[in-house]
mmCIF file of C-alpha atoms (C1' of nucleotides) in Angstrom:
data_model
loop_
_atom_site.group_PDB
_atom_site.id
_atom_site.type_symbol
_atom_site.label_atom_id
_atom_site.label_comp_id
_atom_site.label_asym_id
_atom_site.label_seq_id
_atom_site.Cartn_x
_atom_site.Cartn_y
_atom_site.Cartn_z
ATOM 1 C CA MET A 1 17.162 2.838 218.232
ATOM 2 C CA LYS A 2 19.881 5.374 218.470
ATOM 3 C CA ARG A 3 23.249 4.588 216.998
ATOM 4 C CA TYR A 4 26.317 5.369 219.015
ATOM 5 C CA TYR A 5 29.798 6.030 217.738
ATOM 6 C CA ARG A 6 33.168 5.792 219.396
ATOM 7 C CA ILE A 7 35.479 8.735 219.014
ATOM 8 C CA GLY A 8 37.491 7.165 216.204
ATOM 9 C CA GLU A 9 34.427 6.601 214.070
ATOM 10 C CA VAL A 10 33.257 10.134 214.765
ATOM 11 C CA ALA A 11 36.668 11.300 213.644
ATOM 12 C CA SER A 12 36.501 9.515 210.318
ATOM 13 C CA ARG A 13 32.927 10.651 209.723
ATOM 14 C CA THR A 14 33.528 14.297 210.520
ATOM 15 C CA GLY A 15 37.103 14.761 209.411
ATOM 16 C CA CYS A 16 37.916 15.973 212.881
ATOM 17 C CA SER A 17 40.722 14.269 214.777
ATOM 18 C CA PRO A 18 39.993 12.581 218.108
ATOM 19 C CA GLU A 19 42.373 15.009 219.756
ATOM 20 C CA SER A 20 40.391 17.962 218.470
ATOM 21 C CA ILE A 21 37.121 16.423 219.570
ATOM 22 C CA ARG A 22 38.459 15.955 223.085
ATOM 23 C CA HIS A 23 39.814 19.461 222.899
ATOM 24 C CA TYR A 24 36.412 20.898 221.990
ATOM 25 C CA GLU A 25 34.940 19.029 224.903
ATOM 26 C CA LYS A 26 37.515 20.491 227.277
ATOM 27 C CA LEU A 27 36.730 23.982 226.011
ATOM 28 C CA GLY A 28 33.032 23.441 226.502
ATOM 29 C CA LEU A 29 31.993 23.445 222.850
ATOM 30 C CA LEU A 30 30.811 19.873 223.234
ATOM 31 C CA ALA A 31 28.990 18.503 226.232
ATOM 32 C CA PRO A 32 30.761 15.555 227.869
ATOM 33 C CA PRO A 33 29.328 12.565 226.066
ATOM 34 C CA GLN A 34 28.102 9.346 227.553
ATOM 35 C CA ARG A 35 30.753 6.852 228.514
ATOM 36 C CA GLY A 36 30.849 3.114 228.072
ATOM 37 C CA GLU A 37 31.883 0.776 230.846
ATOM 38 C CA GLN A 38 35.557 1.191 230.022
ATOM 39 C CA GLY A 39 35.331 4.927 229.980
ATOM 40 C CA TYR A 40 35.117 5.168 226.188
ATOM 41 C CA ARG A 41 33.244 8.185 224.873
ATOM 42 C CA PHE A 42 30.065 7.438 222.922
ATOM 43 C CA TYR A 43 28.519 9.994 220.617
ATOM 44 C CA ASP A 44 25.063 10.178 219.112
ATOM 45 C CA GLN A 45 23.890 11.715 215.868
ATOM 46 C CA ALA A 46 23.308 15.131 217.442
ATOM 47 C CA ALA A 47 26.897 15.255 218.631
ATOM 48 C CA LEU A 48 28.052 14.379 215.127
ATOM 49 C CA GLU A 49 26.121 17.290 213.736
ATOM 50 C CA ARG A 50 27.484 19.614 216.364
ATOM 51 C CA ILE A 51 31.006 18.584 215.446
ATOM 52 C CA GLY A 52 30.141 19.134 211.808
ATOM 53 C CA PHE A 53 28.999 22.622 212.738
ATOM 54 C CA ILE A 54 32.279 23.359 214.473
ATOM 55 C CA ARG A 55 34.232 21.922 211.582
ATOM 56 C CA HIS A 56 32.401 23.944 209.022
ATOM 57 C CA GLY A 57 32.924 27.063 211.081
ATOM 58 C CA ARG A 58 36.628 26.345 211.344
ATOM 59 C CA SER A 59 36.861 25.738 207.623
ATOM 60 C CA LEU A 60 35.457 29.247 207.195
ATOM 61 C CA GLY A 61 38.230 30.525 209.390
ATOM 62 C CA LEU A 62 36.098 31.320 212.429
ATOM 63 C CA ASP A 63 37.868 30.969 215.746
ATOM 64 C CA LEU A 64 36.566 28.572 218.347
ATOM 65 C CA HIS A 65 35.335 31.390 220.522
ATOM 66 C CA SER A 66 33.077 32.704 217.772
ATOM 67 C CA ILE A 67 31.889 29.208 217.039
ATOM 68 C CA GLN A 68 31.050 28.776 220.687
ATOM 69 C CA GLU A 69 28.921 31.910 220.571
ATOM 70 C CA LEU A 70 27.135 30.635 217.481
ATOM 71 C CA LEU A 71 26.497 27.299 219.146
ATOM 72 C CA ALA A 72 25.125 29.076 222.198
ATOM 73 C CA LEU A 73 22.700 30.940 219.941
ATOM 74 C CA SER A 74 21.731 27.721 218.263
ATOM 75 C CA ASP A 75 21.093 26.183 221.669
ATOM 76 C CA THR A 76 18.599 28.891 222.562
ATOM 77 C CA PRO A 77 16.397 28.992 219.477
ATOM 78 C CA ASP A 78 14.197 31.808 220.761
ATOM 79 C CA THR A 79 17.042 34.271 220.961
ATOM 80 C CA ASP A 80 17.390 37.081 218.530
ATOM 81 C CA CYS A 81 20.048 36.020 216.073
ATOM 82 C CA THR A 82 21.445 39.421 215.213
ATOM 83 C CA ALA A 83 24.516 38.346 217.137
ATOM 84 C CA ALA A 84 25.137 35.605 214.584
ATOM 85 C CA ASP A 85 25.066 38.135 211.817
ATOM 86 C CA ASP A 86 27.467 40.328 213.776
ATOM 87 C CA ILE A 87 29.927 37.511 214.207
ATOM 88 C CA ALA A 88 29.807 36.607 210.550
ATOM 89 C CA SER A 89 30.083 40.219 209.407
ATOM 90 C CA ARG A 90 32.932 40.969 211.747
ATOM 91 C CA HIS A 91 34.758 37.910 210.502
ATOM 92 C CA LEU A 92 34.148 38.810 206.895
ATOM 93 C CA GLU A 93 35.516 42.272 207.532
ATOM 94 C CA HIS A 94 38.496 40.722 209.235
ATOM 95 C CA LEU A 95 39.058 38.431 206.277
ATOM 96 C CA GLU A 96 38.893 41.306 203.847
ATOM 97 C CA GLU A 97 41.464 43.252 205.818
ATOM 98 C CA ARG A 98 43.680 40.173 205.925
ATOM 99 C CA ILE A 99 43.349 39.708 202.200
ATOM 100 C CA ALA A 100 44.214 43.316 201.498
ATOM 101 C CA ALA A 101 47.243 43.127 203.781
ATOM 102 C CA LEU A 102 48.448 39.935 202.151
ATOM 103 C CA GLN A 103 47.977 41.377 198.694
ATOM 104 C CA ALA A 104 50.058 44.387 199.659
ATOM 105 C CA LEU A 105 52.738 42.021 200.912
ATOM 106 C CA ALA A 106 52.615 39.930 197.781
ATOM 107 C CA GLY A 107 52.958 43.057 195.687
ATOM 108 C CA GLU A 108 55.960 44.234 197.630
ATOM 109 C CA LEU A 109 57.469 40.791 197.379
ATOM 110 C CA ARG A 110 56.938 40.492 193.653
ATOM 111 C CA GLN A 111 59.089 43.556 193.196
ATOM 112 C CA VAL A 112 62.113 41.890 194.730
ATOM 113 C CA VAL A 113 61.731 38.317 193.608
ATOM 114 C CA HIS A 114 63.962 37.271 190.699
ATOM 115 C CA GLN A 115 66.165 40.344 191.115
ATOM 116 C CA CYS A 116 69.299 38.456 192.052
ATOM 117 C CA ARG A 117 69.648 35.643 189.548
ATOM 118 C CA GLY A 118 72.974 33.985 190.195
ATOM 119 C CA GLY A 119 74.637 36.910 191.940
ATOM 120 C CA LYS A 120 76.549 37.030 195.181
ATOM 121 C CA ALA A 121 74.834 37.739 198.474
ATOM 122 C CA ALA A 122 76.790 40.973 198.802
ATOM 123 C CA ASN A 123 74.849 42.473 195.905
ATOM 124 C CA CYS A 124 71.605 40.637 196.421
ATOM 125 C CA GLN A 125 68.691 42.928 195.811
ATOM 126 C CA ILE A 126 66.424 40.991 198.141
ATOM 127 C CA ILE A 127 68.807 41.293 201.056
ATOM 128 C CA GLN A 128 69.440 44.938 200.266
ATOM 129 C CA THR A 129 65.748 45.662 200.258
ATOM 130 C CA LEU A 130 65.339 44.097 203.660
ATOM 131 C CA TYR A 131 68.092 46.285 205.069
ATOM 132 C CA ASP A 132 66.542 49.382 203.571
ATOM 133 C CA HIS A 133 63.869 49.769 206.122
ATOM 134 C CA GLN A 134 60.874 51.567 204.956
ATOM 135 C CA PRO A 135 58.675 48.882 206.462
ATOM 136 C CA THR A 136 55.089 49.409 205.463
ATOM 137 C CA CYS A 137 54.460 50.708 208.946
ATOM 138 C CA THR A 138 57.005 51.342 211.662
ATOM 139 C CA GLU A 139 54.438 51.737 214.397
ATOM 140 C CA ARG A 140 54.874 49.339 217.241
ATOM 141 C CA GLY A 141 52.634 46.343 216.839
ATOM 142 C CA CYS A 142 51.840 47.126 213.231
ATOM 143 C CA GLY A 143 52.449 44.998 210.219
ATOM 144 C CA GLU A 144 52.700 41.640 211.873
ATOM 145 C CA VAL A 145 50.548 39.909 209.372
ATOM 146 C CA THR A 146 49.988 36.306 210.196
ATOM 147 C CA ALA A 147 50.829 34.580 206.987
ATOM 148 C CA MET B 1 82.928 57.292 218.547
ATOM 149 C CA LYS B 2 80.324 54.598 218.402
ATOM 150 C CA ARG B 3 76.958 55.263 219.936
ATOM 151 C CA TYR B 4 75.424 52.575 222.076
ATOM 152 C CA TYR B 5 71.771 52.034 222.819
ATOM 153 C CA ARG B 6 70.010 50.264 225.611
ATOM 154 C CA ILE B 7 67.308 47.827 224.682
ATOM 155 C CA GLY B 8 64.470 50.249 225.321
ATOM 156 C CA GLU B 9 65.875 52.832 222.967
ATOM 157 C CA VAL B 10 66.475 50.170 220.348
ATOM 158 C CA ALA B 11 62.860 49.195 220.796
ATOM 159 C CA SER B 12 61.528 52.674 220.159
ATOM 160 C CA ARG B 13 63.865 53.160 217.199
ATOM 161 C CA THR B 14 63.055 49.892 215.492
ATOM 162 C CA GLY B 15 59.455 49.364 216.513
ATOM 163 C CA CYS B 16 60.457 46.002 217.925
ATOM 164 C CA SER B 17 59.590 45.262 221.547
ATOM 165 C CA PRO B 18 62.387 44.507 224.031
ATOM 166 C CA GLU B 19 60.851 41.084 224.540
ATOM 167 C CA SER B 20 61.117 40.336 220.849
ATOM 168 C CA ILE B 21 64.693 41.554 220.707
ATOM 169 C CA ARG B 22 65.660 39.263 223.566
ATOM 170 C CA HIS B 23 63.717 36.516 221.835
ATOM 171 C CA TYR B 24 65.649 36.962 218.602
ATOM 172 C CA GLU B 25 68.844 36.767 220.597
ATOM 173 C CA LYS B 26 67.753 33.527 222.206
ATOM 174 C CA LEU B 27 66.928 32.072 218.795
ATOM 175 C CA GLY B 28 70.325 33.078 217.436
ATOM 176 C CA LEU B 29 69.149 35.731 214.982
ATOM 177 C CA LEU B 30 71.073 38.324 216.943
ATOM 178 C CA ALA B 31 74.486 37.810 218.479
ATOM 179 C CA PRO B 32 74.569 38.390 222.241
ATOM 180 C CA PRO B 33 75.361 42.090 222.551
ATOM 181 C CA GLN B 34 77.871 43.716 224.826
ATOM 182 C CA ARG B 35 76.772 44.206 228.394
ATOM 183 C CA GLY B 36 77.249 47.145 230.722
ATOM 184 C CA GLU B 37 78.459 46.740 234.275
ATOM 185 C CA GLN B 38 74.942 46.063 235.513
ATOM 186 C CA GLY B 39 74.303 43.478 232.870
ATOM 187 C CA TYR B 40 72.321 45.792 230.614
ATOM 188 C CA ARG B 41 72.478 44.979 226.918
ATOM 189 C CA PHE B 42 74.116 47.613 224.704
ATOM 190 C CA TYR B 43 73.559 47.674 220.964
ATOM 191 C CA ASP B 44 75.479 49.430 218.225
ATOM 192 C CA GLN B 45 74.309 50.725 214.890
ATOM 193 C CA ALA B 46 74.948 47.427 213.122
ATOM 194 C CA ALA B 47 72.666 45.655 215.569
ATOM 195 C CA LEU B 48 69.988 48.261 214.942
ATOM 196 C CA GLU B 49 70.176 47.568 211.233
ATOM 197 C CA ARG B 50 70.042 43.852 211.778
ATOM 198 C CA ILE B 51 66.896 44.275 213.858
ATOM 199 C CA GLY B 52 65.480 46.485 211.127
ATOM 200 C CA PHE B 53 66.190 43.684 208.675
ATOM 201 C CA ILE B 54 64.336 41.191 210.828
ATOM 202 C CA ARG B 55 61.469 43.597 211.328
ATOM 203 C CA HIS B 56 61.119 44.302 207.664
ATOM 204 C CA GLY B 57 61.176 40.600 206.934
ATOM 205 C CA ARG B 58 58.482 39.980 209.509
ATOM 206 C CA SER B 59 56.371 42.795 208.095
ATOM 207 C CA LEU B 60 56.529 40.950 204.783
ATOM 208 C CA GLY B 61 55.209 37.880 206.542
ATOM 209 C CA LEU B 62 58.432 35.883 206.450
ATOM 210 C CA ASP B 63 58.907 33.510 209.351
ATOM 211 C CA LEU B 64 61.882 33.837 211.633
ATOM 212 C CA HIS B 65 63.461 30.719 210.209
ATOM 213 C CA SER B 66 63.511 32.167 206.698
ATOM 214 C CA ILE B 67 64.815 35.452 208.046
ATOM 215 C CA GLN B 68 67.584 33.577 209.781
ATOM 216 C CA GLU B 69 68.547 31.974 206.491
ATOM 217 C CA LEU B 70 68.576 35.355 204.784
ATOM 218 C CA LEU B 71 70.724 36.801 207.546
ATOM 219 C CA ALA B 72 73.116 33.899 207.205
ATOM 220 C CA LEU B 73 73.429 34.672 203.500
ATOM 221 C CA SER B 74 73.985 38.296 204.267
ATOM 222 C CA ASP B 75 76.696 37.335 206.745
ATOM 223 C CA THR B 76 78.622 35.438 204.062
ATOM 224 C CA PRO B 77 78.702 37.955 201.195
ATOM 225 C CA ASP B 78 80.567 35.660 198.825
ATOM 226 C CA THR B 79 77.861 33.054 198.806
ATOM 227 C CA ASP B 80 75.638 32.552 195.853
ATOM 228 C CA CYS B 81 72.350 34.206 196.686
ATOM 229 C CA THR B 82 70.016 32.010 194.706
ATOM 230 C CA ALA B 83 68.835 30.734 198.055
ATOM 231 C CA ALA B 84 67.509 34.192 198.899
ATOM 232 C CA ASP B 85 65.507 34.216 195.730
ATOM 233 C CA ASP B 86 64.184 30.782 196.551
ATOM 234 C CA ILE B 87 63.028 31.877 199.971
ATOM 235 C CA ALA B 88 61.304 34.937 198.597
ATOM 236 C CA SER B 89 59.675 33.028 195.734
ATOM 237 C CA ARG B 90 58.519 30.260 197.986
ATOM 238 C CA HIS B 91 57.014 32.793 200.337
ATOM 239 C CA LEU B 92 55.313 34.652 197.538
ATOM 240 C CA GLU B 93 53.787 31.443 196.311
ATOM 241 C CA HIS B 94 52.654 30.703 199.832
ATOM 242 C CA LEU B 95 51.088 34.139 200.105
ATOM 243 C CA GLU B 96 49.237 33.718 196.854
ATOM 244 C CA GLU B 97 47.797 30.408 197.984
ATOM 245 C CA ARG B 98 46.773 31.992 201.266
ATOM 246 C CA ILE B 99 45.106 34.863 199.458
ATOM 247 C CA ALA B 100 43.182 32.535 197.184
ATOM 248 C CA ALA B 101 42.020 30.478 200.153
ATOM 249 C CA LEU B 102 40.907 33.533 202.074
ATOM 250 C CA GLN B 103 39.074 34.897 199.067
ATOM 251 C CA ALA B 104 37.198 31.644 198.733
ATOM 252 C CA LEU B 105 36.265 31.891 202.389
ATOM 253 C CA ALA B 106 35.181 35.497 202.084
ATOM 254 C CA GLY B 107 33.016 34.589 199.124
ATOM 255 C CA GLU B 108 31.361 31.784 201.007
ATOM 256 C CA LEU B 109 30.824 34.065 203.977
ATOM 257 C CA ARG B 110 29.344 36.867 201.916
ATOM 258 C CA GLN B 111 26.604 34.498 200.861
ATOM 259 C CA VAL B 112 25.376 34.019 204.407
ATOM 260 C CA VAL B 113 25.963 37.410 205.954
ATOM 261 C CA HIS B 114 22.883 39.591 206.330
ATOM 262 C CA GLN B 115 20.554 36.654 205.761
ATOM 263 C CA CYS B 116 18.986 36.721 209.199
ATOM 264 C CA ARG B 117 18.077 40.324 209.923
ATOM 265 C CA GLY B 118 16.172 40.363 213.183
ATOM 266 C CA GLY B 119 14.999 36.760 213.086
ATOM 267 C CA LYS B 120 15.147 34.111 215.770
ATOM 268 C CA ALA B 121 18.100 31.804 216.069
ATOM 269 C CA ALA B 122 15.897 28.851 215.205
ATOM 270 C CA ASN B 123 15.517 30.125 211.658
ATOM 271 C CA CYS B 124 18.859 31.802 211.340
ATOM 272 C CA GLN B 125 20.322 31.201 207.925
ATOM 273 C CA ILE B 126 23.877 31.509 209.160
ATOM 274 C CA ILE B 127 23.438 28.840 211.791
ATOM 275 C CA GLN B 128 21.564 26.638 209.331
ATOM 276 C CA THR B 129 24.370 26.924 206.828
ATOM 277 C CA LEU B 130 26.906 25.858 209.405
ATOM 278 C CA TYR B 131 24.891 22.757 210.221
ATOM 279 C CA ASP B 132 24.536 21.874 206.569
ATOM 280 C CA HIS B 133 27.934 20.472 206.157
ATOM 281 C CA GLN B 134 29.288 20.593 202.750
ATOM 282 C CA PRO B 135 32.583 21.955 204.053
ATOM 283 C CA THR B 136 34.773 22.968 201.174
ATOM 284 C CA CYS B 137 36.832 19.881 201.802
ATOM 285 C CA THR B 138 36.083 17.084 204.240
ATOM 286 C CA GLU B 139 39.523 15.543 203.995
ATOM 287 C CA ARG B 140 41.327 15.289 207.289
ATOM 288 C CA GLY B 141 43.655 18.194 207.768
ATOM 289 C CA CYS B 142 42.180 20.206 204.936
ATOM 290 C CA GLY B 143 40.621 23.576 205.111
ATOM 291 C CA GLU B 144 42.190 24.830 208.305
ATOM 292 C CA VAL B 145 43.030 28.192 206.914
ATOM 293 C CA THR B 146 44.848 30.330 209.396
ATOM 294 C CA ALA B 147 42.849 33.496 209.390
ATOM 295 C "C1'" DC C 1 69.032 62.954 250.378
ATOM 296 C "C1'" DC C 2 65.112 60.288 249.373
ATOM 297 C "C1'" DT C 3 61.588 58.398 246.878
ATOM 298 C "C1'" DA C 4 58.787 57.116 242.909
ATOM 299 C "C1'" DA C 5 58.736 56.197 238.135
ATOM 300 C "C1'" DA C 6 60.803 54.145 234.541
ATOM 301 C "C1'" DC C 7 63.945 51.231 233.108
ATOM 302 C "C1'" DC C 8 66.664 46.640 233.001
ATOM 303 C "C1'" DC C 9 67.449 41.586 234.213
ATOM 304 C "C1'" DT C 10 65.922 36.374 234.250
ATOM 305 C "C1'" DG C 11 62.660 32.795 233.787
ATOM 306 C "C1'" DT C 12 58.151 31.063 233.126
ATOM 307 C "C1'" DA C 13 53.535 30.922 231.388
ATOM 308 C "C1'" DA C 14 49.981 32.580 228.519
ATOM 309 C "C1'" DT C 15 47.885 33.082 223.737
ATOM 310 C "C1'" DC C 16 45.539 30.026 219.414
ATOM 311 C "C1'" DG C 17 44.346 25.424 217.478
ATOM 312 C "C1'" DT C 18 46.310 21.328 216.559
ATOM 313 C "C1'" DT C 19 49.441 17.534 216.846
ATOM 314 C "C1'" DA C 20 52.460 14.394 219.169
ATOM 315 C "C1'" DC C 21 53.943 12.214 222.506
ATOM 316 C "C1'" DA C 22 54.271 9.120 227.165
ATOM 317 C "C1'" DG C 23 52.356 5.645 229.865
ATOM 318 C "C1'" DG C 24 48.573 2.963 230.493
ATOM 319 C "C1'" DG C 25 44.179 0.098 229.674
ATOM 320 C "C1'" DT C 26 40.797 -2.848 226.424
ATOM 321 C "C1'" DC C 27 39.513 -5.684 222.823
ATOM 322 C "C1'" DA C 28 39.480 -8.473 218.631
ATOM 323 C "C1'" DA C 29 41.612 -11.528 215.205
ATOM 324 C "C1'" DG C 30 45.290 -14.374 214.086
ATOM 325 C "C1'" DC D 1 48.927 -15.438 223.599
ATOM 326 C "C1'" DT D 2 50.516 -12.044 221.175
ATOM 327 C "C1'" DT D 3 49.989 -8.299 217.899
ATOM 328 C "C1'" DG D 4 47.722 -4.366 216.412
ATOM 329 C "C1'" DA D 5 44.084 -1.144 216.641
ATOM 330 C "C1'" DC D 6 41.597 1.162 219.446
ATOM 331 C "C1'" DC D 7 40.671 4.130 223.810
ATOM 332 C "C1'" DC D 8 42.054 6.863 228.143
ATOM 333 C "C1'" DT D 9 44.683 10.948 230.685
ATOM 334 C "C1'" DG D 10 47.977 14.478 230.928
ATOM 335 C "C1'" DT D 11 51.663 17.137 229.114
ATOM 336 C "C1'" DA D 12 54.513 19.376 225.728
ATOM 337 C "C1'" DA D 13 55.372 20.968 221.150
ATOM 338 C "C1'" DC D 14 54.601 24.166 217.197
ATOM 339 C "C1'" DG D 15 55.371 30.113 215.972
ATOM 340 C "C1'" DA D 16 55.787 34.608 217.447
ATOM 341 C "C1'" DT D 17 54.623 37.511 220.778
ATOM 342 C "C1'" DT D 18 53.022 39.192 225.180
ATOM 343 C "C1'" DA D 19 52.513 39.150 230.085
ATOM 344 C "C1'" DC D 20 53.651 38.236 234.098
ATOM 345 C "C1'" DA D 21 56.627 37.488 238.784
ATOM 346 C "C1'" DG D 22 60.370 38.814 241.482
ATOM 347 C "C1'" DG D 23 64.300 41.291 241.625
ATOM 348 C "C1'" DG D 24 67.858 45.118 240.739
ATOM 349 C "C1'" DT D 25 69.264 50.077 238.707
ATOM 350 C "C1'" DT D 26 68.917 54.504 237.051
ATOM 351 C "C1'" DT D 27 66.906 59.001 236.782
ATOM 352 C "C1'" DA D 28 64.173 62.950 237.729
ATOM 353 C "C1'" DG D 29 61.700 65.741 241.009
ATOM 354 C "C1'" DG D 30 60.748 67.307 245.547
#
DNA sequence: CCTAAACCCTGTAATCGTTACAGGGTCAAG
DNA sequence: CTTGACCCTGTAACGATTACAGGGTTTAGG
């Protein structure tokens, strides 16, 4: 006796909004579920776990494409899973670079913060610093840290 | 004898693509520049510095909205510049939160990486971990760290 | 002089993941 | 029988940037 859940209940159980669930389906991360007579989606326990998988991956910062690759591996249990390790390692590397970049930014920012207590904009050290361009890197396409 | 630059030269001097420059203009960060007879944009030195300002701000991770506020302050030199300090402090705080979140993620990821050397996907520790959902936070809208 | 490359213009759509609509249907409790 | 809580689809928004399409201009070389 399988239990079935409508999308709203899945949402509250997984912490994943109905919109996202439909979105994952559209992207092919989730197979189209069964539908009730009125067209309502019905999910079983396996689908719940798959959504949990996606959610956990997202909470680790993985992008949906990587998660899709991991799910594909999981769907073919006989495959060599080195690819999974590659994805995770690559992401970890990526995270570490991101962290280093953000720390550099924070350091640079700490040097200017609280430099202009109560002054006028004309003398503001923060604004001055921004005009003095020795940006960390002037190369095209460099330094746009998503933060 | 003012020198004028076409958008492409501004781009190579500032490290900011022509598309971005036009984008900043559309958003109101840059005043519409003079135009030549064929409609080409022509920029003077002040515009170059303003773009450098924006670029430096972006390289620090500030969003365009904050940069616009800073530019507005800079444009009214008599204003009190506490607001600039607020923007910078707020952003620094934001960065530090981001860093902490990413470090938590990296830590979690380091625990699973290299756990499945050469195995089959069915036993892969990484995939298993993703199915075992104790996501850091199951609250709706929590844990979506942009990374 | 002519042509090809390199530049400029505008406007629109893509990226990523999520959210927020609009406009409509279904169902249960009051 | 109406209100509210669901569900459906499709589209647009967010932020910043890039990539087109479709057209015009300048510049350098042959």
